[in-house]
Amino acid sequence: MTAHVDVIVIGAGFSGLYALHRLRELGFRTQVLEKADNVGGTWLFNRYPGARCDIESIEYSYSFSEEIQQEWVWTETMPAQPEIEAYLNFVADRLDLRRDIAFGAEVVSMVFDEDAAVWGVETAAGPSFVARYVVAASGILSVPLEPTIDGLDSFAGTSLFTSRWPEEDVDLTDRRVGVIGTGSTGVQLIPVVAREAGHLTVFQRSPAYTLPWHVRPFEPGELEDLKSNYGEIRELQRAHPVGAARLSAFSVLLDMLAMPPLKTASREEQLRAIDENGVMGALSWGDIFFDIEANQMAAELYGEAVARIVEDPATAAALKPTHPFGCKRPIIDQGYYETFNRDDVALVDLREDPIVAVTPAGIRTGQRHHELDVIIYATGFDAMTGALTRIDVRGRDAMSLADFWGTRGPYSYLGIAVSGFPNLFIIQAPGSPSAATNFVAAMEQHVEWIGDCLAHLRAHDHRTIEALPDAQREWMEHATALVARTVLVHPTCNSWYNGGNVPGKKRMYMGYTAGIPEYRRRCDEIAEAGYTGFKLG
Ligand code: N01
């Protein structure tokens, strides 16, 4: 049976839930298709020990509803995964969203019917849908990157993946655990696993830059005070380039830009910086995002700061990063480097001693065999494009979105629409601010802009909207020019920001770095001028 609706929304994470609410309010018959059995998106699957957001809870939350922001009670400054999952469930119930969400409904194909100007959407379980519009709220970090290591399936112990961590408790007590991956996920997980496991071996390919951060419960009355001031907090957040005006992993980067240059700093000044501020002091220089030599000097200083924390000189040296700081997403931690001072934690530097294979009893590197009971993979995501390229999306002339992005690169217009794919809106596509900002703030702007756009199309009897190729090309040139002078495009930078973490993926920086307010201004200008750069049919 095929159901007919106005809009299909793919995904019931942060964006899909708000899209459903907004579009329903505007009077569109909207159906959400969610592959999981509950709401939450990436915050449902990534339930590994230590999972936590690195933006403050009062900013990493919906701003569109005064009732929700007053009623929900956050317990900590930066929320842990269980609290975010509970929050999204609360929102789904509070707004009565579940009645329009089909769970266990994984979208496998979407074909645009040019004559009828509608999308035909098929799910793996069978039910199909026809809708004038599709809003892909399928997430920027929702498709795990499965490592391709020889023998991975042969392991006789327990294999765990951070991106699909089991719901039931995992007992690591007295077990020999190996962790592969030292990005944001690994850096959060490693100190927690070290406290629980009998022995932990960290298999590190690229050492991380990570800044220590104090996360704490709210003091009595503190959250109430903040809530009484929510209007102002949201206003400041809205005006802030990263969509988070309070201290966050992103705002720290912006603060660094305002610091004096490292290249002209004396040795005394450099040492004072790490005396006073440790690893943070090593990186707090204004020139390191634009000058690769300054960046390399900062990496050296960072290594010195790490060596002051990590007692074993060989381990400290192995923890010193070699890629430019800033070219990967910033990371904050709670006790990461201190973890390596434990007797029951070992570090394997895969640059010196690479993994050869997973064996039934552990991991074999070039130099030895590491016996393990549990292997945890924290190996990242096929970000930004991965969710949609795993669906067979066919636009005009049966053009495949996966083929287009795979050959041309991850192009879009405004990070929201792709030429050749009419009536498809993508929440935070490549070319949108998401990657370098508070995702929730960036996403809310997208949902609101899309809602207004659909209302405009309905009011003016349009059946289609499609990005024009020239507008798309100019947008990507503009987004690319913004980062051209920065270390973000340095050739040694392999990150989910540029697809460099996925073998064979077309490499291109996928964010928009002029900040959310500037991005919003441009989007609004385009809408007010009658959706310039789009063809309305
Ligand atoms: O993924 P990553 P992540 N053998 O890609 C390594 C968000 N997030 O899940 O760098 C050995 O950063 C890989 O090594 P290398 C946040 O946006 C947010 O950690 O490719 N190693 C790297 O060390 C973040 O940026 C929060 O050399 C292998 C690691 O795995 C994004 O999610 C918390 C390997 C992957 O790091 C992704 O973070 C968590 C292999 N075969 C996540 N394959 C917060 O809000 C990969 N690696 C705090």
XYZ file of C-alpha atoms and ligand atoms in Angstrom:
585
model
C 0.000 0.000 0.000
C 1.274 3.487 -0.819
C 0.474 6.375 1.518
C 0.241 9.923 0.141
C 1.418 12.869 2.244
C 2.708 16.391 1.632
C 6.136 15.888 3.161
C 8.293 12.908 4.083
C 10.895 13.658 6.739
C 13.727 11.114 6.973
C 14.960 10.641 10.537
C 13.643 11.357 14.031
C 16.716 12.902 15.615
C 17.054 16.546 16.662
C 16.247 17.868 13.157
C 13.519 15.436 12.167
C 11.541 16.061 15.342
C 11.600 19.814 14.885
C 10.855 19.510 11.152
C 7.777 17.422 11.923
C 6.543 19.888 14.517
C 7.139 22.932 12.350
C 5.624 21.483 9.180
C 2.604 20.168 11.046
C 2.067 23.628 12.535
C 2.126 25.038 8.997
C -0.600 22.587 7.997
C 1.452 20.122 5.929
C 0.564 16.428 6.220
C 3.952 15.157 7.325
C 5.245 11.640 7.861
C 8.567 10.904 9.528
C 10.346 7.671 8.559
C 12.840 6.512 11.191
C 14.910 3.346 10.866
C 15.364 2.938 14.647
C 12.690 1.914 17.110
C 12.717 5.230 18.930
C 13.544 8.911 18.553
C 17.031 10.322 19.170
C 19.041 9.765 15.995
C 22.758 9.770 16.647
C 22.117 10.370 20.361
C 20.202 7.088 20.479
C 22.915 4.956 18.908
C 26.049 6.543 20.414
C 25.371 5.424 23.987
C 28.970 4.429 24.747
C 30.392 5.083 28.237
C 31.368 8.723 28.581
C 29.295 9.984 25.621
C 28.568 13.636 26.213
C 27.970 16.834 24.288
C 30.701 19.494 24.232
C 28.298 22.430 24.089
C 26.362 23.588 27.144
C 22.981 21.976 27.654
C 21.116 25.259 27.821
C 22.408 26.057 24.321
C 22.471 22.549 22.831
C 18.679 22.364 23.028
C 15.625 23.589 21.141
C 15.046 27.322 21.367
C 11.740 27.380 19.474
C 9.530 26.526 22.447
C 9.512 28.577 25.638
C 7.474 25.823 27.331
C 10.008 23.119 26.531
C 13.017 25.138 27.591
C 11.312 26.056 30.867
C 9.940 22.594 31.643
C 12.968 20.420 30.872
C 15.502 20.122 33.701
C 19.165 19.705 32.733
C 21.335 18.399 35.537
C 24.816 19.215 34.204
C 26.517 22.046 32.350
C 27.301 19.781 29.393
C 24.779 17.012 28.977
C 25.643 13.309 28.930
C 24.080 11.033 26.320
C 21.344 9.514 28.559
C 20.058 12.984 29.384
C 19.968 14.075 25.733
C 18.168 10.878 24.779
C 15.644 11.452 27.592
C 15.219 15.087 26.485
C 14.400 14.090 22.910
C 11.868 11.559 24.190
C 10.342 14.263 26.370
C 10.058 16.607 23.372
C 8.492 13.865 21.225
C 5.836 13.241 23.890
C 5.295 16.886 24.823
C 4.580 17.802 21.189
C 2.703 14.569 20.471
C 5.083 13.778 17.632
C 5.063 9.969 17.739
C 1.726 9.581 15.963
C 3.359 10.823 12.747
C 6.587 8.854 13.068
C 6.905 5.375 11.560
C 9.620 3.501 13.484
C 11.565 0.616 11.952
C 11.086 2.384 8.606
C 14.451 2.550 6.864
C 14.300 4.476 3.611
C 16.105 2.549 0.874
C 15.135 4.410 -2.286
C 13.649 7.722 -3.399
C 12.719 8.452 -7.002
C 11.502 11.804 -8.310
C 8.576 11.482 -10.717
C 9.048 14.465 -13.042
C 5.531 14.379 -14.526
C 3.689 14.278 -11.238
C 6.374 16.341 -9.454
C 6.414 14.008 -6.456
C 8.899 11.745 -4.720
C 8.229 8.004 -4.446
C 9.841 6.761 -1.248
C 10.416 3.053 -0.477
C 11.281 1.553 2.900
C 13.176 -1.675 3.572
C 10.229 -3.175 5.443
C 7.890 -2.652 2.480
C 5.573 0.332 3.015
C 6.017 3.040 0.391
C 5.042 6.684 0.287
C 4.411 9.431 -2.218
C 5.131 12.994 -1.177
C 5.550 16.340 -2.909
C 8.567 17.147 -0.748
C 11.234 15.237 1.113
C 13.168 16.739 4.008
C 16.275 14.660 4.699
C 16.934 14.990 8.421
C 19.152 11.948 8.251
C 22.051 13.402 10.204
C 25.582 14.567 9.500
C 27.239 11.966 11.764
C 24.822 9.072 11.583
C 26.583 6.513 9.388
C 29.413 4.685 11.166
C 32.643 4.128 9.316
C 33.310 0.414 9.626
C 37.035 -0.250 9.718
C 38.313 -2.681 7.131
C 40.894 -4.581 9.134
C 41.854 -8.134 8.152
C 40.293 -10.742 10.385
C 37.883 -8.306 12.068
C 35.109 -10.905 12.160
C 37.386 -13.641 13.450
C 37.715 -12.170 16.958
C 36.444 -14.699 19.522
C 35.998 -12.083 22.256
C 33.469 -9.248 22.358
C 33.514 -6.643 19.565
C 31.804 -3.354 20.438
C 31.137 -0.349 18.217
C 30.652 3.032 19.892
C 28.134 4.018 17.216
C 25.847 1.093 18.051
C 26.593 0.489 21.700
C 24.304 -2.114 23.311
C 21.418 -0.885 25.457
C 22.123 -3.403 28.199
C 25.054 -2.788 30.569
C 28.456 -3.937 29.317
C 30.633 -5.208 32.153
C 34.324 -4.569 31.437
C 35.540 -5.390 34.941
C 38.794 -7.366 34.900
C 38.718 -7.626 31.118
C 41.545 -6.872 28.720
C 40.120 -4.167 26.475
C 41.502 -2.638 23.269
C 40.187 0.665 21.862
C 40.799 1.649 18.232
C 40.248 5.340 17.482
C 41.234 8.535 19.263
C 38.836 11.150 17.868
C 36.155 12.879 19.991
C 34.556 9.512 20.735
C 37.739 7.673 21.720
C 38.960 10.586 23.833
C 35.683 10.567 25.788
C 35.522 6.800 26.107
C 39.134 5.981 27.028
C 39.268 7.504 30.567
C 35.953 5.853 31.482
C 36.928 2.420 30.145
C 40.343 2.671 31.844
C 38.668 3.058 35.231
C 36.565 -0.042 34.691
C 38.655 -2.501 32.692
C 41.316 -4.844 34.017
C 43.718 -3.548 31.371
C 43.291 -1.115 28.487
C 45.352 -0.901 25.300
C 44.757 2.182 23.153
C 45.526 1.708 19.460
C 46.225 5.207 18.180
C 46.715 6.139 14.523
C 46.465 9.948 14.788
C 47.091 11.536 18.178
C 44.398 14.035 19.102
C 44.621 17.633 20.206
C 42.297 17.730 23.187
C 41.589 20.372 25.776
C 40.764 19.542 29.395
C 37.310 20.629 30.440
C 35.480 20.713 33.708
C 31.917 19.453 33.408
C 29.876 19.855 36.559
C 26.350 19.476 37.904
C 24.378 22.689 38.137
C 24.500 24.300 41.567
C 21.176 24.529 43.414
C 19.209 27.392 41.844
C 21.695 27.891 38.978
C 19.524 26.397 36.243
C 16.495 28.344 37.483
C 18.516 31.571 37.258
C 19.596 30.712 33.738
C 16.031 29.891 32.733
C 14.772 33.209 34.066
C 17.211 34.799 31.639
C 16.586 32.471 28.698
C 15.465 35.234 26.324
C 18.819 36.973 26.573
C 20.782 33.698 26.416
C 19.048 32.739 23.179
C 19.544 36.201 21.710
C 23.289 36.098 22.383
C 23.453 32.577 20.991
C 21.588 33.615 17.847
C 24.042 36.438 17.232
C 27.107 34.270 17.815
C 28.982 32.825 14.790
C 29.050 29.294 16.195
C 25.510 29.366 17.591
C 26.768 29.025 21.158
C 27.741 32.163 23.056
C 28.777 30.390 26.248
C 32.041 28.467 26.533
C 32.165 25.495 24.168
C 34.692 23.547 22.131
C 33.942 25.921 19.232
C 33.942 29.234 21.076
C 37.413 28.415 22.409
C 38.669 28.284 18.810
C 37.205 31.700 18.106
C 38.835 33.091 21.247
C 42.182 31.758 20.014
C 41.848 33.826 16.821
C 41.983 36.984 18.916
C 45.282 36.023 20.612
C 48.732 37.399 19.702
C 50.782 35.497 17.078
C 53.027 32.605 18.082
C 55.660 33.282 15.450
C 56.833 36.471 17.094
C 56.429 35.238 20.687
C 59.659 34.836 22.657
C 60.554 31.453 24.147
C 59.754 32.929 27.582
C 56.281 33.930 26.400
C 55.689 30.489 24.931
C 56.742 28.741 28.131
C 54.624 31.088 30.214
C 51.625 30.135 28.080
C 52.002 26.434 28.915
C 53.005 27.162 32.540
C 49.754 29.033 32.984
C 47.365 27.145 30.710
C 48.891 23.777 29.826
C 47.846 22.339 26.463
C 45.336 25.166 26.025
C 48.217 27.674 26.322
C 50.150 25.814 23.616
C 47.347 26.444 21.114
C 46.105 29.883 22.115
C 47.783 31.922 19.377
C 46.130 34.008 16.690
C 48.225 32.917 13.708
C 47.996 29.163 13.924
C 44.863 28.799 11.802
C 46.399 30.683 8.888
C 50.122 29.989 9.029
C 51.219 26.376 8.853
C 54.655 27.181 10.316
C 53.047 28.795 13.340
C 50.765 25.777 13.567
C 53.767 23.425 13.577
C 55.402 25.517 16.314
C 52.182 25.185 18.323
C 52.275 21.409 17.830
C 55.792 21.331 19.312
C 54.719 23.431 22.265
C 51.677 21.215 22.669
C 53.970 18.185 22.804
C 55.926 19.877 25.601
C 52.708 20.528 27.523
C 51.618 16.893 27.099
C 55.024 15.709 28.341
C 54.440 17.637 31.555
C 51.314 15.520 32.215
C 52.259 12.107 30.847
C 55.037 10.580 32.935
C 56.448 8.009 30.501
C 58.513 9.945 27.919
C 57.889 7.439 25.086
C 54.123 7.538 25.671
C 54.164 11.330 25.871
C 56.074 11.533 22.585
C 53.630 9.150 20.922
C 50.710 11.330 22.057
C 52.108 14.392 20.283
C 49.933 15.165 17.239
C 51.479 15.639 13.807
C 48.511 17.002 11.831
C 47.747 20.743 11.963
C 45.660 21.851 14.932
C 42.276 23.134 13.778
C 41.942 20.973 10.710
C 39.932 18.402 12.650
C 37.006 19.161 14.887
C 38.047 20.465 18.318
C 37.956 17.941 21.167
C 37.516 18.467 24.882
C 38.141 15.836 27.528
C 37.926 14.875 31.150
C 41.264 13.421 32.201
C 42.478 12.037 28.869
C 46.237 12.468 29.262
C 46.224 11.544 32.966
C 44.737 8.186 31.937
C 48.054 7.238 30.325
C 49.791 7.457 33.739
C 47.860 4.433 34.960
C 49.782 1.155 35.243
C 46.922 -0.688 33.574
C 46.835 1.464 30.410
C 49.154 1.039 27.413
C 49.407 3.029 24.200
C 50.267 1.501 20.828
C 51.427 4.058 18.277
C 50.091 2.663 15.007
C 52.287 5.054 13.023
C 55.293 3.087 14.355
C 53.641 -0.299 14.697
C 50.544 -0.626 12.474
C 47.723 -3.111 12.920
C 48.260 -6.169 10.731
C 45.113 -8.084 11.620
C 42.501 -8.850 14.206
C 42.974 -12.448 15.367
C 40.633 -14.708 17.344
C 42.588 -13.750 20.503
C 43.284 -10.044 19.970
C 45.100 -7.639 17.659
C 48.332 -8.351 15.837
C 50.519 -5.328 15.102
C 53.762 -5.456 13.153
C 55.815 -5.940 16.329
C 53.650 -8.147 18.578
C 50.336 -9.768 19.388
C 48.053 -8.003 21.914
C 45.794 -10.474 23.763
C 42.325 -9.006 24.337
C 38.890 -9.987 25.647
C 37.085 -6.960 24.184
C 37.768 -4.706 21.171
C 36.010 -1.349 20.996
C 35.882 0.395 17.628
C 35.604 4.208 17.848
C 36.503 4.708 14.211
C 34.234 7.560 13.160
C 31.639 8.267 10.516
C 31.025 8.676 6.812
C 29.931 12.196 7.658
C 27.731 14.773 5.916
C 26.923 12.744 2.795
C 26.972 9.158 4.141
C 23.309 8.885 5.147
C 21.947 10.011 1.764
C 24.461 8.156 -0.385
C 23.308 4.927 1.261
C 19.801 5.573 -0.050
C 19.258 5.142 -3.802
C 18.204 8.753 -4.431
C 17.216 9.436 -8.066
C 16.420 12.957 -9.249
C 15.809 14.316 -12.746
C 16.659 11.875 -15.561
C 17.192 9.206 -12.894
C 20.393 10.959 -11.832
C 21.883 9.314 -8.740
C 22.817 11.591 -5.827
C 25.517 9.143 -4.707
C 27.055 9.227 -8.214
C 26.850 13.010 -8.403
C 28.515 13.570 -5.028
C 30.947 10.730 -5.694
C 32.211 12.134 -8.986
C 31.631 15.897 -8.765
C 32.145 16.259 -5.037
C 29.680 17.074 -2.250
C 28.048 20.058 -3.953
C 24.869 21.777 -2.817
C 23.231 25.164 -2.992
C 23.194 26.843 0.435
C 23.958 23.479 2.036
C 20.269 22.760 1.676
C 19.411 21.639 -1.892
C 21.145 19.943 -4.807
C 20.620 20.853 -8.451
C 18.895 18.002 -10.309
C 16.977 16.926 -7.183
C 13.829 19.076 -7.073
C 11.734 19.282 -3.905
C 14.443 17.638 -1.818
C 15.641 19.639 1.178
C 18.649 18.427 3.138
C 19.088 19.571 6.717
C 22.736 20.633 7.016
C 24.059 19.286 3.730
C 27.681 19.903 2.687
C 28.134 23.657 2.350
C 26.074 24.416 5.477
C 27.379 25.761 8.803
C 26.733 22.551 10.769
C 30.253 21.127 10.969
C 31.798 24.120 12.683
C 28.874 25.205 14.839
C 26.331 24.160 17.443
C 24.359 21.713 15.298
C 21.060 22.379 17.076
C 21.246 26.112 16.401
C 22.232 25.572 12.763
C 19.506 22.980 12.307
C 16.735 25.172 13.753
C 17.521 27.861 11.177
C 17.305 25.271 8.390
C 13.989 23.848 9.545
C 12.476 27.330 9.822
C 13.762 28.411 6.416
C 12.441 25.219 4.795
C 9.054 25.628 6.475
C 8.772 29.205 5.201
C 9.845 28.059 1.740
C 7.183 25.340 1.564
C 4.543 27.811 2.736
C 5.666 30.198 -0.021
C 5.457 27.484 -2.676
C 1.968 26.548 -1.502
C 0.785 30.169 -1.413
C 2.010 30.769 -4.969
C 0.805 27.454 -6.423
C 4.269 26.202 -7.277
C 4.782 22.457 -7.627
C 8.558 22.387 -7.709
C 11.658 24.139 -6.437
C 15.112 23.239 -7.659
C 18.585 24.693 -7.150
C 20.119 26.138 -10.323
C 23.543 24.713 -11.277
C 25.210 28.139 -11.499
C 23.941 29.205 -8.097
C 25.173 25.897 -6.669
C 28.616 26.307 -8.220
C 28.901 29.891 -6.934
C 27.840 28.810 -3.439
C 30.471 26.109 -3.282
C 33.108 28.514 -4.613
C 32.119 31.000 -1.914
C 32.228 28.316 0.842
C 35.584 27.056 -0.436
C 37.072 30.560 -0.644
C 36.236 31.124 3.028
C 38.628 28.362 4.113
C 41.224 28.724 1.363
C 43.661 30.617 3.608
C 43.324 28.308 6.585
C 44.907 25.082 7.788
C 41.538 23.415 7.190
C 42.612 22.698 3.638
C 46.159 21.601 4.402
C 47.014 18.393 2.485
C 48.012 16.540 5.677
C 44.540 17.040 7.080
C 42.375 13.895 6.947
C 39.133 14.536 8.708
C 35.415 13.960 8.408
C 35.262 17.695 7.609
C 36.771 17.010 4.184
C 35.955 13.339 3.622
C 39.643 12.477 4.089
C 38.740 9.887 6.746
C 36.816 7.743 4.250
C 38.923 5.821 1.721
C 38.007 6.868 -1.824
C 35.680 9.722 -0.826
C 35.873 12.875 -2.938
C 37.880 15.309 -0.860
C 36.474 18.768 -0.202
C 35.926 20.853 2.939
C 32.203 20.469 3.638
C 31.426 23.272 6.078
C 30.396 26.913 5.779
C 32.603 28.998 8.021
C 31.243 32.542 7.860
C 29.096 31.779 10.899
C 25.390 31.170 11.401
C 24.282 34.859 11.531
C 25.911 35.610 8.172
C 24.551 32.368 6.762
C 21.062 33.231 8.025
C 21.338 36.719 6.496
C 22.179 35.244 3.095
C 19.406 32.639 3.269
C 16.850 35.288 4.269
C 17.990 37.620 1.505
C 17.540 34.840 -1.042
C 14.047 34.014 0.251
C 12.971 37.665 0.331
C 14.107 38.138 -3.259
C 11.789 35.288 -4.337
C 14.247 32.399 -3.865
C 17.027 33.548 -6.137
C 19.259 30.736 -7.327
C 16.293 28.376 -7.357
C 13.953 27.597 -10.231
C 10.312 27.526 -9.123
C 7.965 25.513 -11.314
O 35.356 10.041 14.813
P 36.718 10.672 14.249
P 34.691 10.263 16.230
N 42.681 1.946 12.311
O 36.633 10.526 12.771
C 40.611 6.314 13.903
C 31.195 14.172 16.916
N 31.291 13.764 18.316
O 33.524 9.336 16.329
O 42.470 10.178 12.459
C 43.038 2.760 13.307
O 36.958 12.007 14.814
C 40.928 7.640 13.329
O 42.280 7.764 13.024
P 42.740 8.821 11.870
C 32.239 15.247 16.648
O 31.750 16.122 15.677
C 31.057 14.717 19.246
O 35.676 10.221 17.306
O 41.836 8.545 10.687
N 42.390 3.889 13.608
C 40.468 8.547 14.476
O 41.415 8.584 15.505
C 33.384 14.423 16.134
O 34.324 15.154 15.389
C 31.195 14.421 20.564
O 44.150 8.511 11.642
C 41.328 4.209 12.870
C 39.219 7.815 14.971
O 39.342 6.476 14.538
C 32.642 13.413 15.306
O 31.494 13.084 16.087
C 31.583 13.152 20.952
C 40.888 3.393 11.811
C 37.955 8.398 14.409
O 37.825 9.712 14.852
C 33.402 12.163 14.992
O 34.133 11.734 16.145
C 31.812 12.197 19.978
C 41.606 2.217 11.542
N 41.265 1.393 10.543
C 31.673 12.509 18.659
N 39.807 3.971 11.253
C 30.943 15.505 21.530
O 30.047 16.292 21.408
C 39.588 5.118 11.935
N 40.501 5.255 12.917
C 31.882 15.644 22.601
